[in-house]
Amino acid sequence: MVVAERVLSGMQPTGDSLHLGNYVGALLNWVRMQEQHDAYFMIVDLHAITMPQDPAALREATRRTAAQYIAGGIDPDRSTPFVQSHVPEHAQLAWVLMTQTGMGEAARMTQFKDKSAKEGSEHAGVGLFTYPILQAADILLYQPYGVPVGEDQKQHIELTRDLAQRFNHRFGETFRIPKPLIPEQGARIYDLQDPTAKMSKSASSPNGVLLLTDTDKKIAKKIKSAVTDDGAEIRYDPAVKPGISSLLSIYSVLGGKSIPELEAEYADKMYGHLKVDLAELAVATLGPVRDRTAELLNDPGELDTLLAKGAAKARETASSTLAEVYQKVGFLPAAGG
Ligand code: TRP
């Protein structure tokens, strides 16, 4: 039997809901990968508390994100979805890795620099500083060959590789060196109200962001009120026509048609036609994900059982890696433990 290669990734449970950018940029990619990999997908709640969080909202966001993973197509019989805080080895390995990380090395992380600048660097917590080291622990515990992430996470994967190599060098071969798996030119999803900005939960207008929890009416309305460009021609040209190009990209990923096919189909039509059809397509593809999410959230017992199963499976691997690390650094084994 050929053993499937392992991959692992995760998203934070913050915000109101996953949006179209998370769905297309990460989730759909994960769903494709699970076919041929032994895939682990986390909800990184430990990372979420590096920024101020309301406890009740965090709990709810964690459940909702888990439900959206599954509703979006992560199959718990094939993959291992789990909540990071259910596997205590993440925090335990992070501590050991922190002792192997240089202050300067951590201070160079651009995501830390951006986020701490936003908080005002005096107020930024130490957790924000050590965030990438926890991420390294998330990954190294599972010995994956690859980590599917966006371009923005490349630096954290580089740090992970450096820490793994350093540990292996100091203490003997322990960790597999993971590769970043960054989609070649995965469809980037832009803000519907500002098609030059990436769709993001921190957008200035909520109308620019399609949430996976939006009602059919809202989905249609957001698409129909999307900002378009001067002129009338439906053509993919992000520099000149960012609005229409972005709608064409969304159409292409949701509908499985190529951009040239769509350009041909809409050659004699107007912006309004494209929007009406795309609104219909988005309702047809995202509506069922929203409804399945709601079903899962209405039966928390089922969701909790799935997550408990995922965590138990994750712990098998995580605990064996951590035990090896503890032994290698020289911790005294607990008697009877
Ligand atoms: N930092 C990642 C992000 O912001 C989330 C994350 C945490 C992650 N741990 C991970 C991604 C491990 C991949 C693997 O998107």
mmCIF file with all atom_site columns, C-alpha atoms and ligand atoms in Angstrom, residues 8-12 30 42 44 47 84 111 115 131 134-136 138-139 147-149 152-153 156-157, ligand 1:
data_model
loop_
_atom_site.group_PDB
_atom_site.id
_atom_site.type_symbol
_atom_site.label_atom_id
_atom_site.label_alt_id
_atom_site.label_comp_id
_atom_site.label_asym_id
_atom_site.label_entity_id
_atom_site.label_seq_id
_atom_site.pdbx_PDB_ins_code
_atom_site.Cartn_x
_atom_site.Cartn_y
_atom_site.Cartn_z
_atom_site.occupancy
_atom_site.B_iso_or_equiv
_atom_site.pdbx_formal_charge
_atom_site.auth_seq_id
_atom_site.auth_comp_id
_atom_site.auth_asym_id
_atom_site.auth_atom_id
_atom_site.pdbx_PDB_model_num
ATOM   1  C CA  . LEU A 1 8   ? -1.238 20.158 7.505  1.00 0.00 ? 8   LEU A CA  1
ATOM   2  C CA  . SER A 1 9   ? -2.699 23.632 7.619  1.00 0.00 ? 9   SER A CA  1
ATOM   3  C CA  . GLY A 1 10  ? -4.891 25.859 9.737  1.00 0.00 ? 10  GLY A CA  1
ATOM   4  C CA  . MET A 1 11  ? -6.937 29.020 9.947  1.00 0.00 ? 11  MET A CA  1
ATOM   5  C CA  . GLN A 1 12  ? -7.815 31.313 12.801 1.00 0.00 ? 12  GLN A CA  1
ATOM   6  C CA  . TRP A 1 30  ? -7.587 21.846 1.084  1.00 0.00 ? 30  TRP A CA  1
ATOM   7  C CA  . MET A 1 42  ? -6.693 22.861 12.450 1.00 0.00 ? 42  MET A CA  1
ATOM   8  C CA  . VAL A 1 44  ? -5.893 27.680 15.551 1.00 0.00 ? 44  VAL A CA  1
ATOM   9  C CA  . HIS A 1 47  ? -3.135 31.762 17.889 1.00 0.00 ? 47  HIS A CA  1
ATOM   10 C CA  . GLN A 1 84  ? -5.586 23.297 18.266 1.00 0.00 ? 84  GLN A CA  1
ATOM   11 C CA  . GLN A 1 111 ? 3.445  39.624 10.302 1.00 0.00 ? 111 GLN A CA  1
ATOM   12 C CA  . LYS A 1 115 ? 0.374  43.443 13.834 1.00 0.00 ? 115 LYS A CA  1
ATOM   13 C CA  . TYR A 1 131 ? 3.132  33.373 17.375 1.00 0.00 ? 131 TYR A CA  1
ATOM   14 C CA  . LEU A 1 134 ? 3.749  28.198 18.002 1.00 0.00 ? 134 LEU A CA  1
ATOM   15 C CA  . GLN A 1 135 ? 3.005  27.834 14.307 1.00 0.00 ? 135 GLN A CA  1
ATOM   16 C CA  . ALA A 1 136 ? 6.300  25.950 13.881 1.00 0.00 ? 136 ALA A CA  1
ATOM   17 C CA  . ASP A 1 138 ? 1.822  23.103 15.022 1.00 0.00 ? 138 ASP A CA  1
ATOM   18 C CA  . ILE A 1 139 ? 3.590  21.885 11.936 1.00 0.00 ? 139 ILE A CA  1
ATOM   19 C CA  . VAL A 1 147 ? 2.069  22.913 4.427  1.00 0.00 ? 147 VAL A CA  1
ATOM   20 C CA  . PRO A 1 148 ? -0.515 24.459 2.062  1.00 0.00 ? 148 PRO A CA  1
ATOM   21 C CA  . VAL A 1 149 ? -0.539 28.184 2.839  1.00 0.00 ? 149 VAL A CA  1
ATOM   22 C CA  . ASP A 1 152 ? 1.877  35.683 3.274  1.00 0.00 ? 152 ASP A CA  1
ATOM   23 C CA  . GLN A 1 153 ? 2.843  32.660 5.397  1.00 0.00 ? 153 GLN A CA  1
ATOM   24 C CA  . HIS A 1 156 ? 6.706  31.521 8.949  1.00 0.00 ? 156 HIS A CA  1
ATOM   25 C CA  . ILE A 1 157 ? 7.341  28.286 7.071  1.00 0.00 ? 157 ILE A CA  1
HETATM 26 N N1  . TRP B 2 .   ? -0.575 31.770 10.740 1.00 0.00 ? 1   TRP B N1  1
HETATM 27 C C1  . TRP B 2 .   ? -1.511 31.118 9.861  1.00 0.00 ? 1   TRP B C1  1
HETATM 28 C C2  . TRP B 2 .   ? -2.354 32.215 9.155  1.00 0.00 ? 1   TRP B C2  1
HETATM 29 O O1  . TRP B 2 .   ? -2.426 33.319 9.646  1.00 0.00 ? 1   TRP B O1  1
HETATM 30 C C3  . TRP B 2 .   ? -2.426 30.162 10.569 1.00 0.00 ? 1   TRP B C3  1
HETATM 31 C C4  . TRP B 2 .   ? -1.667 28.986 11.102 1.00 0.00 ? 1   TRP B C4  1
HETATM 32 C C5  . TRP B 2 .   ? -1.361 28.719 12.403 1.00 0.00 ? 1   TRP B C5  1
HETATM 33 C C6  . TRP B 2 .   ? -1.129 27.937 10.334 1.00 0.00 ? 1   TRP B C6  1
HETATM 34 N N2  . TRP B 2 .   ? -0.688 27.540 12.509 1.00 0.00 ? 1   TRP B N2  1
HETATM 35 C C7  . TRP B 2 .   ? -0.524 27.038 11.258 1.00 0.00 ? 1   TRP B C7  1
HETATM 36 C C8  . TRP B 2 .   ? -1.106 27.654 8.958  1.00 0.00 ? 1   TRP B C8  1
HETATM 37 C C9  . TRP B 2 .   ? 0.126  25.897 10.818 1.00 0.00 ? 1   TRP B C9  1
HETATM 38 C C10 . TRP B 2 .   ? -0.442 26.516 8.545  1.00 0.00 ? 1   TRP B C10 1
HETATM 39 C C11 . TRP B 2 .   ? 0.164  25.627 9.467  1.00 0.00 ? 1   TRP B C11 1
HETATM 40 O O2  . TRP B 2 .   ? -2.936 31.947 8.145  1.00 0.00 ? 1   TRP B O2  1
#
